[in-house]
XYZ file of C-alpha atoms in Angstrom:
588
model
C -53.491 8.295 30.369
C -49.993 10.280 30.497
C -48.197 6.243 30.495
C -49.947 6.575 26.662
C -48.159 9.648 26.331
C -45.204 8.947 28.104
C -44.836 6.221 25.122
C -45.771 7.926 22.560
C -42.651 10.317 22.872
C -40.282 6.965 24.388
C -41.001 6.373 20.153
C -41.064 9.568 19.031
C -37.667 8.970 20.954
C -36.046 5.554 19.746
C -36.919 6.473 15.677
C -35.039 10.300 15.544
C -32.198 8.611 17.607
C -32.147 5.595 14.333
C -32.613 8.156 12.061
C -28.852 9.555 13.398
C -27.745 6.219 13.478
C -24.213 6.162 10.623
C -24.002 4.130 8.346
C -20.800 2.699 5.586
C -22.994 2.148 2.540
C -20.900 0.014 -0.437
C -21.722 -0.854 -4.585
C -19.275 -0.903 -7.260
C -21.464 -1.692 -10.674
C -19.192 -1.829 -14.689
C -21.206 -0.487 -17.050
C -20.787 2.280 -20.427
C -20.517 5.529 -18.679
C -21.721 7.604 -21.256
C -20.867 10.941 -19.567
C -18.147 10.414 -16.626
C -18.707 14.347 -16.946
C -22.715 14.458 -15.428
C -21.885 11.236 -13.816
C -19.233 13.322 -11.106
C -21.181 16.694 -11.122
C -24.369 14.010 -9.568
C -22.318 12.551 -6.991
C -21.382 16.073 -6.228
C -24.346 16.893 -5.551
C -26.161 14.332 -3.720
C -22.909 13.159 -1.420
C -22.231 17.676 -0.903
C -25.726 18.135 0.434
C -26.379 14.496 2.550
C -23.200 14.920 4.104
C -21.737 11.980 2.624
C -17.200 11.710 3.405
C -15.850 8.444 1.719
C -14.260 7.645 -1.643
C -16.081 7.655 -4.758
C -14.123 6.347 -8.207
C -16.098 6.536 -11.877
C -14.382 5.643 -14.753
C -16.122 4.881 -18.231
C -15.993 1.030 -17.152
C -18.206 1.760 -14.757
C -18.062 3.625 -10.623
C -16.690 1.937 -6.940
C -18.413 3.458 -4.247
C -17.106 3.845 -0.096
C -18.995 6.669 2.099
C -20.898 7.298 5.859
C -22.384 8.860 7.155
C -26.219 9.658 8.927
C -28.588 5.909 7.133
C -31.299 7.711 6.673
C -28.926 9.948 4.302
C -27.080 6.983 3.107
C -30.911 5.656 1.441
C -31.586 9.028 -0.306
C -28.698 8.496 -2.155
C -29.704 5.251 -2.905
C -32.722 5.872 -3.934
C -31.496 8.532 -6.445
C -29.257 5.652 -7.718
C -31.861 3.558 -8.862
C -33.600 6.624 -10.400
C -30.985 6.504 -13.160
C -30.900 3.211 -15.302
C -27.103 3.151 -15.198
C -28.016 1.418 -11.769
C -29.647 -0.981 -12.860
C -28.985 -4.968 -10.311
C -26.517 -2.669 -7.788
C -26.496 -4.240 -4.597
C -26.109 -2.141 -3.067
C -24.414 -2.931 0.523
C -25.862 -0.576 3.429
C -23.933 -1.217 7.626
C -25.114 0.119 10.238
C -22.488 0.988 12.839
C -20.788 3.194 15.135
C -20.251 6.663 14.163
C -16.018 7.149 12.938
C -13.703 7.321 16.507
C -10.054 7.066 15.789
C -9.012 10.256 13.550
C -6.725 8.573 13.084
C -7.411 4.921 11.274
C -10.911 7.875 9.757
C -7.784 9.745 7.804
C -6.477 6.780 6.065
C -9.471 4.993 5.425
C -10.834 8.757 3.841
C -13.973 9.013 5.987
C -13.068 12.329 6.884
C -13.106 13.937 3.422
C -14.895 13.638 0.372
C -12.718 12.023 -2.843
C -14.718 12.031 -6.028
C -11.941 11.196 -8.942
C -11.877 9.824 -12.221
C -9.510 6.772 -12.552
C -8.501 4.449 -15.395
C -9.532 1.541 -13.727
C -11.864 1.351 -10.821
C -9.495 -1.225 -8.951
C -6.233 -1.542 -10.000
C -5.843 -4.772 -11.423
C -1.429 -4.753 -12.681
C 1.524 -1.864 -12.267
C 2.339 -2.282 -15.329
C 0.080 -2.752 -18.333
C -1.186 -5.991 -19.457
C -1.346 -8.089 -22.958
C -5.018 -7.953 -23.642
C -7.099 -6.214 -20.397
C -9.278 -8.919 -19.218
C -13.015 -8.269 -21.078
C -15.022 -8.027 -18.019
C -17.954 -9.623 -19.970
C -16.214 -12.324 -18.952
C -15.547 -12.830 -15.407
C -16.512 -15.749 -13.278
C -20.599 -16.932 -13.070
C -21.824 -15.190 -9.390
C -22.624 -17.098 -6.984
C -25.204 -16.437 -4.342
C -24.729 -16.503 -0.834
C -26.365 -20.066 -0.611
C -25.439 -21.580 -4.025
C -21.580 -20.499 -2.641
C -21.996 -21.952 0.821
C -24.210 -24.765 -0.763
C -21.310 -25.798 -2.742
C -18.626 -26.082 -0.124
C -21.843 -28.066 1.896
C -21.908 -30.908 -0.727
C -17.696 -31.002 -0.715
C -17.649 -32.059 2.636
C -20.192 -34.619 2.497
C -19.170 -36.086 -0.667
C -15.342 -37.911 0.074
C -13.356 -39.054 -3.179
C -12.682 -42.255 -5.034
C -10.260 -43.931 -2.720
C -12.716 -42.942 0.895
C -10.279 -39.784 2.154
C -12.365 -36.193 2.369
C -10.335 -34.805 -0.333
C -12.088 -33.142 -2.762
C -8.343 -32.587 -5.666
C -11.776 -30.894 -8.541
C -12.622 -28.253 -6.451
C -10.316 -25.227 -5.260
C -11.196 -21.732 -2.963
C -9.327 -18.898 -3.687
C -8.867 -15.128 -1.440
C -8.623 -12.355 -4.264
C -6.969 -9.770 -1.346
C -4.038 -9.370 -0.069
C -1.915 -10.385 2.420
C -2.664 -8.811 5.869
C -6.594 -8.993 5.307
C -6.625 -13.036 5.241
C -4.052 -13.161 7.862
C -6.993 -11.816 10.138
C -9.884 -13.991 8.345
C -10.447 -16.680 5.466
C -12.255 -19.603 3.799
C -11.631 -22.617 5.544
C -12.833 -26.272 4.702
C -10.061 -29.238 5.738
C -10.717 -31.365 2.520
C -10.724 -28.197 0.227
C -7.685 -26.216 -1.139
C -7.555 -22.359 0.046
C -5.484 -20.683 -2.192
C -3.623 -17.349 -0.724
C -2.190 -15.447 -3.448
C -0.620 -13.906 0.102
C -0.075 -10.592 -2.129
C 0.356 -7.371 -0.905
C -1.469 -5.055 -3.130
C -4.055 -6.400 -6.057
C -2.351 -5.427 -8.703
C 0.499 -8.612 -7.560
C -2.756 -10.488 -8.241
C -1.719 -11.084 -12.352
C 1.369 -11.884 -11.745
C 0.901 -14.764 -8.621
C -1.804 -16.309 -11.672
C 0.698 -16.455 -14.335
C 3.071 -18.599 -11.952
C 0.398 -20.627 -10.649
C -1.664 -20.827 -12.968
C -1.396 -24.912 -13.052
C -3.384 -25.027 -9.742
C -6.462 -23.488 -10.971
C -6.287 -25.597 -15.090
C -8.352 -27.514 -15.484
C -10.094 -27.073 -11.595
C -13.943 -25.658 -10.656
C -12.062 -22.358 -8.334
C -14.848 -20.299 -6.217
C -13.525 -16.825 -6.499
C -14.312 -14.424 -3.474
C -12.931 -11.406 -1.927
C -14.026 -8.355 0.552
C -17.750 -7.269 -1.287
C -17.576 -9.084 -5.378
C -15.527 -5.848 -7.051
C -11.998 -7.701 -6.947
C -13.127 -11.191 -7.972
C -14.604 -9.227 -11.545
C -11.850 -8.751 -13.510
C -9.469 -11.087 -11.301
C -11.913 -14.191 -12.351
C -11.821 -12.730 -15.976
C -8.425 -12.200 -16.818
C -8.228 -16.422 -15.006
C -11.060 -16.874 -17.499
C -9.482 -15.218 -20.540
C -6.426 -18.025 -20.704
C -8.260 -20.610 -22.581
C -9.409 -24.801 -21.910
C -9.152 -24.975 -18.241
C -10.031 -22.046 -17.172
C -13.853 -21.705 -17.637
C -15.464 -22.683 -14.291
C -14.845 -20.512 -12.448
C -16.726 -18.140 -10.023
C -17.030 -15.805 -8.499
C -18.714 -15.108 -4.322
C -21.208 -12.268 -5.280
C -21.444 -9.568 -2.806
C -18.006 -10.747 -1.582
C -17.412 -12.258 2.335
C -20.004 -9.315 3.555
C -22.688 -11.062 1.742
C -22.262 -14.321 2.982
C -21.980 -13.720 6.656
C -25.456 -11.511 6.358
C -26.350 -14.416 4.915
C -24.566 -16.867 7.862
C -24.209 -14.624 10.550
C -22.656 -17.697 12.400
C -20.048 -17.336 10.354
C -20.589 -20.957 7.865
C -17.575 -22.166 6.250
C -16.195 -18.091 7.125
C -13.214 -18.172 9.936
C -12.513 -15.379 11.693
C -12.394 -11.799 10.737
C -13.504 -9.543 7.543
C -11.625 -6.654 6.288
C -13.100 -3.801 5.531
C -11.683 -0.711 3.757
C -13.473 2.061 6.507
C -13.422 2.902 9.643
C -14.866 -0.469 10.928
C -11.428 -2.109 10.513
C -13.060 -5.444 9.833
C -16.553 -7.584 10.537
C -16.974 -11.112 11.946
C -19.833 -13.184 12.650
C -21.197 -14.066 16.015
C -18.694 -15.881 16.485
C -15.754 -13.954 17.138
C -13.283 -16.419 16.395
C -9.693 -15.072 16.358
C -8.048 -16.746 13.776
C -5.322 -14.036 13.402
C -1.829 -13.882 15.507
C 0.349 -11.312 16.237
C 3.892 -10.852 14.285
C 6.809 -11.017 17.082
C 5.013 -13.114 19.962
C 2.961 -15.180 18.297
C -0.310 -14.606 20.040
C -3.899 -15.370 19.130
C -4.307 -10.974 18.158
C -6.969 -9.779 15.316
C -7.003 -6.098 15.751
C -5.433 -3.796 13.553
C -6.307 -0.660 14.863
C -2.860 0.589 16.330
C -2.114 1.166 12.185
C 0.938 -1.185 12.407
C 2.706 -0.947 9.075
C 6.117 -2.889 7.745
C 9.035 -0.714 7.585
C 9.899 -1.344 4.426
C 6.565 -1.079 2.249
C 3.793 -0.136 5.326
C 1.720 -2.812 4.685
C -0.076 -3.165 7.861
C 0.783 -5.873 10.277
C -0.773 -7.186 13.134
C 0.989 -6.490 16.362
C -0.334 -6.625 19.451
C -0.786 -4.720 22.566
C 1.894 -5.445 24.393
C 4.542 -5.270 21.832
C 3.727 -2.365 19.642
C 6.801 -0.390 20.283
C 7.665 2.891 19.026
C 8.007 4.144 15.394
C 6.805 1.215 13.406
C 9.581 -1.090 13.882
C 8.411 -3.868 12.017
C 9.202 -6.186 9.535
C 6.470 -7.730 7.499
C 6.388 -11.704 7.061
C 6.779 -10.493 3.007
C 9.927 -8.963 3.412
C 11.262 -11.307 6.162
C 10.290 -13.204 3.379
C 12.332 -12.374 0.934
C 15.102 -11.039 3.200
C 15.083 -7.555 3.373
C 14.679 -7.234 7.212
C 18.745 -6.608 6.907
C 18.750 -2.704 5.532
C 20.505 0.021 6.634
C 20.542 2.467 8.989
C 19.457 5.013 7.893
C 16.230 3.027 7.317
C 16.172 2.715 9.950
C 13.006 5.280 12.326
C 15.205 4.928 15.340
C 18.532 6.820 13.717
C 16.337 8.765 11.563
C 14.367 12.272 12.090
C 10.406 12.210 11.946
C 7.647 14.559 11.138
C 5.952 15.145 13.926
C 2.038 14.178 13.636
C 0.629 14.168 16.801
C -0.621 11.906 19.115
C 3.315 10.684 18.901
C 2.901 9.170 15.712
C 6.717 8.902 13.572
C 7.019 7.822 10.007
C 9.439 6.629 8.679
C 11.379 9.210 5.013
C 10.900 8.021 2.145
C 13.923 6.783 0.067
C 14.862 7.390 -3.150
C 17.454 6.013 -6.232
C 18.379 9.396 -8.466
C 19.890 9.387 -11.517
C 22.190 11.754 -13.097
C 21.089 13.607 -16.341
C 23.500 12.701 -19.354
C 27.289 13.832 -18.446
C 27.101 15.374 -15.441
C 27.668 12.387 -11.638
C 26.437 11.719 -8.946
C 28.254 14.673 -6.653
C 27.069 16.964 -9.391
C 23.826 15.839 -9.039
C 23.499 15.726 -5.466
C 25.150 19.354 -5.364
C 23.240 20.981 -7.403
C 19.343 18.956 -6.058
C 21.207 20.564 -2.982
C 18.240 22.856 -2.197
C 15.817 19.933 -3.155
C 17.183 18.170 -0.471
C 16.740 20.304 1.998
C 13.179 21.186 1.227
C 12.694 17.190 1.043
C 14.440 16.962 4.331
C 11.578 15.628 6.428
C 10.065 12.772 4.651
C 12.448 12.249 1.603
C 16.554 10.657 1.504
C 17.452 11.086 -1.512
C 20.472 8.831 -3.298
C 22.630 8.727 -5.730
C 24.615 6.932 -7.353
C 26.781 6.916 -10.899
C 26.318 5.938 -13.993
C 27.641 3.120 -15.953
C 28.572 4.083 -18.686
C 32.192 6.681 -18.747
C 32.961 9.097 -20.253
C 34.866 11.006 -21.795
C 36.188 14.541 -20.703
C 35.183 16.727 -23.342
C 36.933 20.241 -24.482
C 37.633 22.314 -27.455
C 40.104 22.692 -29.963
C 41.066 24.998 -29.162
C 41.700 25.150 -25.876
C 44.483 24.085 -23.404
C 43.752 20.186 -21.893
C 43.121 20.224 -18.161
C 45.540 19.544 -15.678
C 45.492 16.750 -13.471
C 42.898 14.699 -13.253
C 39.569 15.954 -13.844
C 35.491 14.695 -12.332
C 34.995 11.868 -14.717
C 30.961 12.209 -16.533
C 28.882 9.151 -17.206
C 25.471 8.495 -18.457
C 23.320 5.585 -18.397
C 22.046 5.539 -22.602
C 24.546 6.015 -25.575
C 24.966 6.012 -28.891
C 25.647 2.955 -30.909
C 28.981 4.286 -31.724
C 30.102 4.938 -27.941
C 33.674 2.842 -26.663
C 34.436 3.524 -23.560
C 37.240 6.100 -23.180
C 40.531 5.371 -23.115
C 42.226 8.967 -23.404
C 41.157 11.632 -20.773
C 40.104 14.385 -23.334
C 37.488 13.690 -27.121
C 38.070 16.665 -29.700
C 34.686 17.889 -30.269
C 31.960 19.884 -29.116
C 29.210 19.035 -27.567
C 25.603 18.516 -28.768
C 22.537 19.605 -26.600
C 20.347 17.171 -29.819
C 22.091 14.025 -28.889
C 20.013 12.493 -25.978
C 17.461 11.377 -29.366
C 20.372 9.586 -30.772
C 21.118 8.097 -27.483
C 19.338 4.701 -27.682
C 22.139 1.924 -25.868
C 23.140 0.933 -23.171
C 20.440 0.634 -21.594
C 20.819 -3.334 -20.276
C 24.041 -2.430 -18.839
C 22.604 -0.197 -16.885
C 20.235 -2.618 -15.910
C 22.354 -4.896 -14.888
C 23.345 -2.190 -12.834
C 20.570 -0.726 -10.640
C 19.323 -4.376 -10.455
C 22.643 -4.170 -8.239
C 22.201 -1.150 -5.940
C 18.743 -2.249 -5.399
C 19.944 -5.465 -3.938
C 23.254 -3.524 -2.207
C 21.707 -0.465 -1.385
C 17.668 -0.531 -1.499
C 15.011 -0.838 -0.746
C 14.178 2.010 -2.207
C 10.431 4.158 -1.956
C 10.684 6.051 -5.996
C 13.163 6.549 -7.892
C 14.491 10.869 -9.340
C 14.919 11.069 -12.630
C 16.775 13.362 -14.107
C 16.917 14.717 -17.781
C 18.367 11.622 -19.421
C 17.943 9.914 -15.403
C 14.365 9.936 -15.884
C 14.069 8.505 -19.937
C 16.327 5.387 -17.900
C 13.892 5.898 -14.630
C 10.834 6.386 -17.074
C 12.479 2.797 -19.654
C 12.720 1.508 -16.228
C 9.085 1.875 -15.408
C 7.552 0.272 -18.838
C 9.556 -2.789 -17.311
C 8.030 -3.325 -13.947
C 5.992 -5.366 -13.723
C 8.970 -7.869 -15.827
C 11.422 -6.958 -12.986
C 9.200 -7.375 -9.819
C 11.853 -8.785 -7.194
C 14.638 -7.189 -8.804
C 13.897 -3.463 -8.589
C 10.753 -2.951 -6.102
C 9.398 0.563 -5.696
C 6.448 2.302 -5.576
C 6.437 5.696 -7.930
C 9.001 7.739 -10.334
C 9.325 11.659 -10.307
C 10.636 12.212 -13.791
C 12.525 16.048 -14.321
C 13.224 17.100 -17.906
C 12.642 14.032 -19.145
C 12.634 12.372 -22.535
C 11.412 8.714 -24.420
C 13.972 6.725 -24.034
C 14.290 3.819 -27.147
C 13.142 0.872 -24.766
C 9.686 3.077 -24.352
C 9.017 4.198 -28.101
C 8.214 0.392 -29.373
C 4.459 -1.090 -28.702
C 3.816 1.456 -25.925
C 0.292 3.574 -26.153
C -0.749 6.561 -24.333
C -1.818 5.930 -20.112
C 0.066 2.384 -21.446
C 2.364 2.932 -17.800
C 0.436 2.110 -14.346
C 3.645 3.591 -12.332
C 2.054 6.316 -9.890
C 4.494 8.832 -11.757
C 4.847 12.924 -11.125
C 6.343 14.882 -13.942
C 8.276 18.032 -14.033
C 9.342 20.195 -17.302
C 9.528 23.378 -18.647
C 6.402 24.798 -19.219
C 7.204 27.318 -22.186
C 9.118 26.077 -25.029
C 12.457 26.807 -25.383
C 12.321 27.639 -22.224
C 14.436 24.136 -21.537
C 16.950 24.952 -24.339
C 18.333 20.597 -23.588
C 15.265 18.612 -23.367
C 12.682 20.406 -25.132
C 8.817 20.499 -23.887
C 7.624 18.440 -25.934
C 9.088 15.449 -25.649
C 8.979 16.254 -21.401
C 5.431 16.058 -22.578
C 4.855 13.557 -25.032
C 6.504 11.277 -21.859
C 3.886 12.715 -19.171
C 1.199 11.028 -21.785
C 3.096 7.723 -21.529
C 1.944 7.002 -18.138
C -1.662 6.375 -16.542
C -3.657 9.638 -15.929
C -5.214 8.313 -13.710
C -2.175 7.500 -11.271
C -0.528 10.877 -13.096
C 0.616 14.115 -11.930
C 2.052 16.785 -13.651
C 4.479 20.071 -12.867
C 4.950 22.402 -15.795
C 7.231 26.023 -14.959
C 8.508 28.392 -16.517
C 12.159 27.997 -15.631
C 14.244 25.966 -17.861
C 16.699 22.719 -16.855
C 15.908 22.740 -13.411
C 14.219 20.871 -10.341
C 12.244 24.427 -9.360
C 12.388 24.554 -5.458
C 10.185 27.568 -4.503
C 7.070 28.081 -3.790
C 4.431 26.612 -5.696
C 6.180 24.468 -6.843
C 7.787 22.165 -3.752
C 4.488 22.533 -2.386
C 3.123 20.207 -5.302
C 6.488 17.990 -5.429
C 5.563 16.793 -1.221
C 2.088 17.094 -1.545
C 2.212 14.221 -4.185
C 5.273 12.247 -1.872
C 3.439 12.923 0.801
C 0.469 10.012 -0.573
C 3.600 7.112 -0.266
C 4.975 8.314 3.211
């Protein structure tokens, strides 16, 4: 009798332990959302009441969710979501795992808090607006894990007409980032696997455009981690028309495939995941990754080593790891960016400590001065800003390429000796390079409205600056410099490889002529910070509405606006400086 009681007690204890088991839930759904605010309320209520942490991204086009918590809580959340007809047919991927242990990894992956955001795109497909966004209803046909495997199995068993075991009609396309593919991918001896080797998903459209001939006329089998990235990418490929119709995608991604084929099937290595698990492998536990430095087999991203230039994750084994992330990834090597200024080297600059001996490379920000200013003057005017950002950013100042005439009033005696030269990024149509140092005219505060020339020369000049003084993480522009920076943001996709940056800061800006044509609200996808006076008349140089209109051209999902009560300046007092730091810290 006692023995029976003991077994019953142990069974109950096991049930309690199972209920406390931790898990991760991933799911997405492309669907028309009639009331986004109502959906926000649902996630706030459900996730907070169940103690779920992670990322929830919502838009009028659907949802993209990665959350973690107790398995029982995750199951309750799934049940609640299923009661909403919006989630009909949704593939809820629930996996049990250990509780987050590494605070650094958990923090990077967003599993130390709950983040619910309304965005324009569930996953950012392009850093710049496409001429025509792909219709998600035209996405490639879903293949289940079994169907996907069967296609590959048939290709393996059927040689071509010459008897060679090579299938030229079928290609595998990996829609993931390079650091993900380095630890695992589908491999089949007689089927080509195309690896775009991209830093981020938003680089994929450009790769597709440049490699369309490799896809045309083929049966394209796409795959990614969980499926969402293949939805938009396959639709984009199919939108190219004849010859691109046979584009298919692995439903549920690599995750569902490994669940169906625990030994790995045709997938070799590990599946990189964007949560504290870091990666998930098959029962074979084969290692396909290798150390960036010594080339020995290694596939563990838990040390979170990153390229010192672009901040992409890199594989560095325990024996090769050094303090300060002093590594250069293979993409930066490939594009000849391994030679960098000493100011960029982490070993040559003070860094703000985050604990656990972790050091961060400071951001390098190229600063563009306003009209009729110069680099030295702008550096002096932003001295307070530079001082308050010294732990996270290095500001680099340059003169604009258009030299201006010196202006003084007719009754004023011309200055003796040499005067500081003044420059501009954009000039009026009647601009001529000065043959004299003085001009008898008065300054017009609204002349920026007629400055419609000079962009091409300034753009060519910036290409040279980036090549000789880069790389730069971001661009900060003030007044006309902000207009020039905004124009570059509008051409970011066309300038890849020549002017590469991750964000812009636009202070007292206005819309320059290159952006006036065919630009819609929210069409520029570059992450941006807009700083300008909130009250009309406070800024006597650039009217408030002009700066507000410029901010409206940027995607509101990645744009931050700071309005202040001052004039034609960059405010450095609290709370404004705190908001500026918060924006920049996203990129450190």
